[in-house]
Coordinates of C-alpha atoms in Angstrom, one line a residue:
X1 CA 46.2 -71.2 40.2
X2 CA 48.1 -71.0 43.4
X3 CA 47.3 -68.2 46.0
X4 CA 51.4 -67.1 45.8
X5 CA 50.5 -66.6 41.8
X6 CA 47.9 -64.2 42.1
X7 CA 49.5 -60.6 42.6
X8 CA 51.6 -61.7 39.1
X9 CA 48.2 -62.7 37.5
X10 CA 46.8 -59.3 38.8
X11 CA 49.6 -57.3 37.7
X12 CA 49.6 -58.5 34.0
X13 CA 45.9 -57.7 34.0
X14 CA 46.7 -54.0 35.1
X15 CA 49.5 -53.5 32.5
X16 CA 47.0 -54.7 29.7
X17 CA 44.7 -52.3 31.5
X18 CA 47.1 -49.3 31.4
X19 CA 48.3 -50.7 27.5
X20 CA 44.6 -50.3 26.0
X21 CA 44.2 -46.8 28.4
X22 CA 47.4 -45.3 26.3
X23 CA 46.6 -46.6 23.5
X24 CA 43.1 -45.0 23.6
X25 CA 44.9 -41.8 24.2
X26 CA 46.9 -42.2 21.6
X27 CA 44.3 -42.0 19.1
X28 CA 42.5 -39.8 20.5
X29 CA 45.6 -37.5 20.2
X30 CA 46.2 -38.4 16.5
X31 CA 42.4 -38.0 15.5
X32 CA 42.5 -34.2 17.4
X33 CA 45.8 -33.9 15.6
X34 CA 44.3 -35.0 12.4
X35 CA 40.6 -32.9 12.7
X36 CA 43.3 -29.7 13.4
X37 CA 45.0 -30.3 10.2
X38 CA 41.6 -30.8 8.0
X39 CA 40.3 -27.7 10.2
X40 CA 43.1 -25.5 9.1
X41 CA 43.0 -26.7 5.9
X42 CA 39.0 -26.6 5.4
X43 CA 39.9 -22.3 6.7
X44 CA 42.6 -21.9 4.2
X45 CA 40.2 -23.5 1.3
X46 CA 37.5 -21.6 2.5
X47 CA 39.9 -18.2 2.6
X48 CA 41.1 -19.1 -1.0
X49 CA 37.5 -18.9 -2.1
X50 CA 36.4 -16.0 -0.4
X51 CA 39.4 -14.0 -2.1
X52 CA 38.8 -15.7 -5.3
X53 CA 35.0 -14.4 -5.2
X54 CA 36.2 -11.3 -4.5
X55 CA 38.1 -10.6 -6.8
X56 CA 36.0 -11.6 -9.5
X57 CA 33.9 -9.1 -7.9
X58 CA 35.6 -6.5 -8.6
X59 CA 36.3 -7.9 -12.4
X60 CA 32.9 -7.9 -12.9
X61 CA 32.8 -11.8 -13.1
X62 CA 29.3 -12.3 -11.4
X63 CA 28.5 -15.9 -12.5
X64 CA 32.5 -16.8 -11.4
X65 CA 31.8 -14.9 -8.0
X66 CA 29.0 -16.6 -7.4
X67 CA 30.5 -19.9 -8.3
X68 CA 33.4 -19.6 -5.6
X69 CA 30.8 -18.2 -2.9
X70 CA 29.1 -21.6 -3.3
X71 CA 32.3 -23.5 -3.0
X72 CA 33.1 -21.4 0.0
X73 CA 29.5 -22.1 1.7
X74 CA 30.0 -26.2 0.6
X75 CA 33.1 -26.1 3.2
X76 CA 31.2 -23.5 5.8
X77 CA 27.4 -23.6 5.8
X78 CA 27.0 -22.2 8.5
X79 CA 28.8 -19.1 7.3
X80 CA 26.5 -16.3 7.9
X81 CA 28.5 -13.8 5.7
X82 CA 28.8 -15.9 3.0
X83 CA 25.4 -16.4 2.5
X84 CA 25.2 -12.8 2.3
X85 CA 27.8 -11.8 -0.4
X86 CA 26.0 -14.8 -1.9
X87 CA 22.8 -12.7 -1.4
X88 CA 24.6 -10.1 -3.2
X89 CA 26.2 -11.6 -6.1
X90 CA 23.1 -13.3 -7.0
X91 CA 20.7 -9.9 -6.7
X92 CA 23.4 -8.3 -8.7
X93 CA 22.5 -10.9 -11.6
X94 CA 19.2 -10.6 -11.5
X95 CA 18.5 -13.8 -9.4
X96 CA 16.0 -11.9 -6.9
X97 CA 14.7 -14.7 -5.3
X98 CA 17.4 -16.9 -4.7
X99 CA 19.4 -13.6 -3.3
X100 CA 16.5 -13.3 -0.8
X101 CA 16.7 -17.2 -0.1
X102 CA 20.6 -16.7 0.8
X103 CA 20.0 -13.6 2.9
X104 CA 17.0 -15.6 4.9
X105 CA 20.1 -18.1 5.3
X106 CA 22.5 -15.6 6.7
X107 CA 19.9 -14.3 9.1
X108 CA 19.2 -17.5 10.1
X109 CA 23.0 -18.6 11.5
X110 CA 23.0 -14.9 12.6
X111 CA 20.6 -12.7 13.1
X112 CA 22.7 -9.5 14.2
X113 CA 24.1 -8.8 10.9
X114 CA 22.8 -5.8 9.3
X115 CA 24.0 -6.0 6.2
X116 CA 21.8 -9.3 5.7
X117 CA 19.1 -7.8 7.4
X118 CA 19.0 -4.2 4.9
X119 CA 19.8 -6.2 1.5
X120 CA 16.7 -8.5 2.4
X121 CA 14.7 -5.5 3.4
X122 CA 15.4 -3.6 0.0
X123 CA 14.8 -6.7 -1.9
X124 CA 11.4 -7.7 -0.6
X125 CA 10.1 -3.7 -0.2
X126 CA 11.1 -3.9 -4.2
X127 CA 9.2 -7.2 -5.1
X128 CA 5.9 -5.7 -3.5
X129 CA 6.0 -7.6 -0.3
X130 CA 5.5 -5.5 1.8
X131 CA 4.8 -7.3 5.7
X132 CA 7.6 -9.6 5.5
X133 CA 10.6 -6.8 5.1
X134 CA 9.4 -4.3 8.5
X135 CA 11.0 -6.4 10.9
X136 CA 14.5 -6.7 9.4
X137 CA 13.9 -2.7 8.5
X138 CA 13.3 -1.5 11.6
X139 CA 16.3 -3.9 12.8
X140 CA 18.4 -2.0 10.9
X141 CA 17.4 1.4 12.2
X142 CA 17.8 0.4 15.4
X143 CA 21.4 -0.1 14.3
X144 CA 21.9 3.0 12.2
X145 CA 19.0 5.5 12.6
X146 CA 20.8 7.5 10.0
X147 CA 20.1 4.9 7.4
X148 CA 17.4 7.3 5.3
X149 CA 17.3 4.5 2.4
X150 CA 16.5 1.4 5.0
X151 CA 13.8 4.2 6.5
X152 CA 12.6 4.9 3.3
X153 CA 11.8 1.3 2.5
X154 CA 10.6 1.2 6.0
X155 CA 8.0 3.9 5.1
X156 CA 7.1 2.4 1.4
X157 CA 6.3 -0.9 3.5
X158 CA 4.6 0.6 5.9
X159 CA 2.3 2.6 3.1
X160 CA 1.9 -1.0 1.3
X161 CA 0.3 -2.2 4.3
X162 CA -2.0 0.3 4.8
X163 CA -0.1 1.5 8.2
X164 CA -0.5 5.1 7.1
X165 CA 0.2 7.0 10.5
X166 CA 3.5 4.9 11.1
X167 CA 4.3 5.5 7.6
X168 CA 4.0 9.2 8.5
X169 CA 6.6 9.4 10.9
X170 CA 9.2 7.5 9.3
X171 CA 8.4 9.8 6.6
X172 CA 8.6 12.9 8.7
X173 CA 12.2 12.0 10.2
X174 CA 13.2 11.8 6.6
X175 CA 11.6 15.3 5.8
X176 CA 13.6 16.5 8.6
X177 CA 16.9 15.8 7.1
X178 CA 15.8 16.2 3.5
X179 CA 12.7 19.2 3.8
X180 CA 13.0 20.0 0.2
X181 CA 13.0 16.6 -1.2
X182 CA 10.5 16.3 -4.1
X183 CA 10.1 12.4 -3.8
X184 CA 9.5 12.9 0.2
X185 CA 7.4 15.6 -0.2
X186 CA 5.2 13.4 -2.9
X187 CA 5.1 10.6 -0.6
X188 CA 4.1 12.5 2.4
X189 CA 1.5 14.1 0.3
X190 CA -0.3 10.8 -1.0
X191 CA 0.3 9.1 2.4
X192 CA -1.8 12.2 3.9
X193 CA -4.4 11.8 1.0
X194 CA -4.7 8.4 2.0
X195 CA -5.7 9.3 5.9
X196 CA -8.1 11.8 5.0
X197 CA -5.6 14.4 6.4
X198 CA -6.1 16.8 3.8
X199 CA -4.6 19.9 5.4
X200 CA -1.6 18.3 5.8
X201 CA -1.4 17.1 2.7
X202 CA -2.0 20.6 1.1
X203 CA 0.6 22.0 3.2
X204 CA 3.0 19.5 1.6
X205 CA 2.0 19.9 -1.4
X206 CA 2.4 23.9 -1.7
X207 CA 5.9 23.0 -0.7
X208 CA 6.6 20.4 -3.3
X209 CA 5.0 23.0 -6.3
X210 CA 7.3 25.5 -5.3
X211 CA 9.9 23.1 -6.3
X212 CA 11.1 22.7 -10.3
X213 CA 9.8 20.1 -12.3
X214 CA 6.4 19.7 -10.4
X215 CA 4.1 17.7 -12.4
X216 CA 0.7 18.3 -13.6
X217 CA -0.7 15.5 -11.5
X218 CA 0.8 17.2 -8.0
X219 CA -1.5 20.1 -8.9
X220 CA -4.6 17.8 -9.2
X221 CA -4.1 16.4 -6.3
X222 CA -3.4 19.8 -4.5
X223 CA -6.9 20.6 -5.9
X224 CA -8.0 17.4 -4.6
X225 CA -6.5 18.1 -1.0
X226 CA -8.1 21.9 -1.1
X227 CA -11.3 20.2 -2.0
X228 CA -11.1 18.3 1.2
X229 CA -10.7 21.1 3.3
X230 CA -13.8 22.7 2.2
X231 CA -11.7 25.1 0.3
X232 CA -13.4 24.0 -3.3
X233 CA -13.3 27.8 -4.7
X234 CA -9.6 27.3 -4.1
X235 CA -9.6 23.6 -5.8
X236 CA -11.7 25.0 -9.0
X237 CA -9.1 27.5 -9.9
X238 CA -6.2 25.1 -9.5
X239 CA -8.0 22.5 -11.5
X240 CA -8.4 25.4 -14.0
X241 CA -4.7 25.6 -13.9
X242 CA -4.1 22.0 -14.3
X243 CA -6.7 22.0 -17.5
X244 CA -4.8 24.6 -18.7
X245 CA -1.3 22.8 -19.1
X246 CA -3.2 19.7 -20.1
X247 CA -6.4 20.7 -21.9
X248 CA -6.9 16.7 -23.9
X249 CA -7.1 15.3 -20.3
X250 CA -10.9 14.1 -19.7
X251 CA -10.3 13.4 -16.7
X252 CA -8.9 16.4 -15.2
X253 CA -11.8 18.1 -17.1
X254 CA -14.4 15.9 -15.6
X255 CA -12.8 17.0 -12.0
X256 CA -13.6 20.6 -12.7
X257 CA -17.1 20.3 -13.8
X258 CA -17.4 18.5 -10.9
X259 CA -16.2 20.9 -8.6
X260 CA -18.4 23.1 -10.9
X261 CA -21.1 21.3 -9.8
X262 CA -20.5 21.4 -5.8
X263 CA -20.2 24.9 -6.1
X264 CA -23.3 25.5 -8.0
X265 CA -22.0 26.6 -11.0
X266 CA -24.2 24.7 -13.2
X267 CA -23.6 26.8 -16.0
X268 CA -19.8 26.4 -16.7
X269 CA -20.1 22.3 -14.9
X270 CA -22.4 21.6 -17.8
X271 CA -20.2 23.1 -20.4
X272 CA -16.9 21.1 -19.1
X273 CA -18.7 17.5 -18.7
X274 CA -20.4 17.6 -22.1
X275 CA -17.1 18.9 -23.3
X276 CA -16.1 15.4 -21.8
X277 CA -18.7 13.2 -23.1
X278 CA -18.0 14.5 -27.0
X279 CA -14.6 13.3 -26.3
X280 CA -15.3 10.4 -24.6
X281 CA -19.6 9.1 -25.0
X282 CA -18.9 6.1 -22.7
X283 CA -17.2 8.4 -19.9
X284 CA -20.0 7.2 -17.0
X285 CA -19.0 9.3 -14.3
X286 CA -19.3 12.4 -16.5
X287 CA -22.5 10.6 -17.6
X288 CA -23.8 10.9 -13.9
X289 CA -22.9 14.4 -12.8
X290 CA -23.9 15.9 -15.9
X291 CA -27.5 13.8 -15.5
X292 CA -27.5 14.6 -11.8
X293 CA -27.3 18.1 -12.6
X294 CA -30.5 18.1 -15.0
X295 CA -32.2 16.2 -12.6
X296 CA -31.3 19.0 -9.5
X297 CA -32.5 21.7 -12.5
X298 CA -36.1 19.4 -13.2
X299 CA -35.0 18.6 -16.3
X300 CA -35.8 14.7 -16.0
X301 CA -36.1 14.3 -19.4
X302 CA -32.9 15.4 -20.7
X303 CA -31.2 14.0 -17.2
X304 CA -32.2 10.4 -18.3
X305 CA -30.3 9.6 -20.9
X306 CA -27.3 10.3 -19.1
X307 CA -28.8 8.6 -16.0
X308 CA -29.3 5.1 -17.8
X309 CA -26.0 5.2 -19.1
X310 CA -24.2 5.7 -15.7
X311 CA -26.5 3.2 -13.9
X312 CA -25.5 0.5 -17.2
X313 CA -22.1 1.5 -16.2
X314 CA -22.2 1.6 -12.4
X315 CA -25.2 -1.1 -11.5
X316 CA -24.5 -1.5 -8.4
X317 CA -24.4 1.6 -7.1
X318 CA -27.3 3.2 -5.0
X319 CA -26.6 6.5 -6.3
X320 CA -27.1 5.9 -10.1
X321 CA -30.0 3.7 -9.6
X322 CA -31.8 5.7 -7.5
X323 CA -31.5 9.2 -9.6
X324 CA -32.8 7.0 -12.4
X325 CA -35.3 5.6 -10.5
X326 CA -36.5 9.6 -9.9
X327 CA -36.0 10.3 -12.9
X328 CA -38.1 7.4 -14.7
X329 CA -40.7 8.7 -12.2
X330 CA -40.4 12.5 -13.2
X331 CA -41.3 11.4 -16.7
X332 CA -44.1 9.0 -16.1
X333 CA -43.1 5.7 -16.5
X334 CA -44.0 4.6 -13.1
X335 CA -43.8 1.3 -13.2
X336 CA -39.9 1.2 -14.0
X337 CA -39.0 4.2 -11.5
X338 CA -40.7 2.0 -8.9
X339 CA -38.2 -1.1 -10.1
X340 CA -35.0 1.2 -10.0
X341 CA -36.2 2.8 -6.8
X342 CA -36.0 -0.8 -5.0
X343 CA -33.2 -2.0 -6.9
X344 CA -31.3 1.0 -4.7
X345 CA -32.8 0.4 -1.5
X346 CA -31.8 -3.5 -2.0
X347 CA -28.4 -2.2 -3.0
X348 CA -28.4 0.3 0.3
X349 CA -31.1 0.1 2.6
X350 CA -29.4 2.4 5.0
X351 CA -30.3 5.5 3.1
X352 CA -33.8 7.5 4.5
X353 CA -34.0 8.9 1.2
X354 CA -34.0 5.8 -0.6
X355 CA -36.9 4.6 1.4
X356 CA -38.8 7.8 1.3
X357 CA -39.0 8.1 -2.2
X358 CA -39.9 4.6 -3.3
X359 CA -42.9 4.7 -0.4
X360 CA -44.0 7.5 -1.6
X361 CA -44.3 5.8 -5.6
X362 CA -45.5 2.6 -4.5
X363 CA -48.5 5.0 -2.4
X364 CA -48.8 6.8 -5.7
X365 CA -49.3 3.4 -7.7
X366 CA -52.2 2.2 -4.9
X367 CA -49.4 -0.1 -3.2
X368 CA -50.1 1.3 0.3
X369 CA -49.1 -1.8 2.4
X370 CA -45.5 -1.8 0.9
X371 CA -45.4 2.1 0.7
X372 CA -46.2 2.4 4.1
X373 CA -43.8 0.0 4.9
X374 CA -41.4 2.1 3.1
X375 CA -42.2 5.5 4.2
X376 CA -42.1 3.7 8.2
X377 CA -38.4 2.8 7.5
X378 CA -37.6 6.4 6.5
X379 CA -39.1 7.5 9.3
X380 CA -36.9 4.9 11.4
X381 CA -33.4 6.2 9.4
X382 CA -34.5 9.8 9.9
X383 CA -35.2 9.9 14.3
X384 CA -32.0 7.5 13.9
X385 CA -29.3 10.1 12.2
X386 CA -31.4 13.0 14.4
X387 CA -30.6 10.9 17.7
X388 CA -26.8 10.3 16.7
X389 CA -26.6 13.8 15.5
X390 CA -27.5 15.2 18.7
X391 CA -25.3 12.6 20.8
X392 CA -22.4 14.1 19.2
X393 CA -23.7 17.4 19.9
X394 CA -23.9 16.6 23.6
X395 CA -20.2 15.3 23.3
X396 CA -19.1 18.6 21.5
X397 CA -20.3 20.4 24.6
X398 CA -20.9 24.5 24.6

């Protein structure tokens, strides 16, 4: 090719150049021209599903609904609030766990919608899972700190895992909007009972009697609460109110002979726990007391049969075994009083009593080596719960 050819040559290579440039354009016009066209038609399909679900909705249509939500969610995944009328339409037919699944999904593409957030909450506080629902809960008070039924949950879940003192202020907001609430008051009562806060929970409780419709098992557990504050004269007259509008109840019998008991009234405790052993001869905790207080009284030998059936029932406890264990002693037969008497040391070795008691048999039976051994730990327990005693003293100050 001649020198005088080559702007020619060069200019057809620059038109070819320009040709596939356009033509590059071209397409890439049509194709945006084309995706716009599928996009507004993929929004108008979507829209026609979305009223469609709707509106069978509002028929009542549920399976239809749900049907059409899917369709809609096939065309937009990423959807957030149609995973979440999903959620709904699906909960409302009973499908609880793929309604939480579709909620997880609308939090997921978006985690600042509420509604998602408070259906899931509800669901999971419902199905006993009770850690999983707090954050999305306390999401949605941070939203709307009027929401009482997304701070109830909030409390319930709270209660379910064992977060009692945070439980009590989300319950005590709701108190202040609701004071006279029977189902607040109950909660706040049980979620005291549960802290040991017992006159708190008596306070609530008076509160929630003085309501109609209280039920006999809020006045047991107002006992219970009196009890707790030392005020057991109190709790013994309230449990005979109790037994009084529900006199076949063993166990609300059994609690006043107990409270019988604490208060010495051996007299009227012995008549209300055999009143619940002829109603019930396997009742072991009746069994106990009622074999406790005989053995208080030195009455070993009517205190053991009651004492062998508690410790049959209750085996591992140090309590029944060891007021056997005295009690097989009281009555001579050594030899199985020292068994039980080690048998609760095993069980609690912690106890100075425990110790004392079977060093002191073991002595008794020419086992001085062991005994002494024994009697040297009670010795140990004893300057032990003296020293910690007066630590606290110190700390109390004048």
């Amino acid at each position: 090719m001649s020198p005088t050819g080559a702007p020619e040559c060069m200019k057809a290579m620059n038109e070819r150049k320009r040709y596939i440039i356009l033509s590059l354009v071209l397409i890439c016009l049509l194709s945006t021209a084309i995706s716009a066209q599928n996009s507004a038609a993929t929004l108008e399909q979507v829209q026609h599903h979305y009223q469609a679900a709707q509106e069978f909705e509002r028929s009542g249509k549920l399976a239809e609904a749900e049907t059409e939500w899917r369709r809609a969610l096939a065309l937009a995944p990423q959807d957030a609030r149609g995973w979440t009328n999903l959620g709904v339409v699906l909960n409302r037919q009973g499908k609880t766990e793929e309604a939480i699944a579709a909620w997880r999904q609308a939090i997921a593409h978006d985690g600042t919608l509420e509604g998602a957030h408070f259906n899931l909450g509800i669901a999971l506080v419902k199905e006993g899972d009770f850690g999983a629902p707090i954050p999305s809960l306390r999401y949605v008070l941070s939203k709307d700190p009027t929401n009482d039924l997304a701070r109830r949950a909030l409390a319930v879940a709270l209660i379910g895992v064992e977060r009692f003192q945070d439980a009590s202020r989300e319950i005590a907001q709701l108190l202040l909007r609701s004071p006279r609430e029977p189902a607040l008051l109950e909660m706040a009562a049980q979620n005291f009972m549960r802290q040991q806060r017992f006159s708190e929970a008596a306070t609530v409780l008076e509160r929630r009697l003085e309501l109609p419709a209280a039920e006999n098992k809020w006045l047991v557990l107002y006992g219970d609460a009196l009890d707790g504050t030392g005020r057991t004269e109190e709790a013994a007259k309230v449990y005979r109110q109790a037994l009084d509008k529900e006199p076949k109840s063993t166990i609300i019998r059994y609690g006043l002979g107990y409270l019988y008991w604490k208060l010495y009234r051996y007299d009227e405790a012995e008549a209300e726990l055999k009143q619940v052993l002829a109603e019930d001869p396997t009742d072991a905790r009746a069994a106990f007391t009622l074999g406790d207080l005989y053995l208080t009284q030195s009455k070993a030998r009517e205190a053991l049969p009651y004492l062998e059936l508690a410790a049959r029932r209750y085996h591992n406890e140090f309590d029944t075994r060891f007021a056997l264990g005295r009690a097989l002693l009281s009555t001579g037969e050594r030899e199985r009083g020292i068994t039980e008497l080690r048998t609760a040391v095993q069980i609690n070795d912690g106890i100075a009593d425990g110790h004392f008691q079977l060093g002191r048999a073991l002595m008794q039976a020419g086992q001085s080596e062991e005994g002494k051994a024994h009697l040297a730990r009670a010795q140990e327990l004893h300057e032990k719960k003296r020293t910690l005693e007066a630590e606290r003293y110190r700390k109390r100050g004048p």
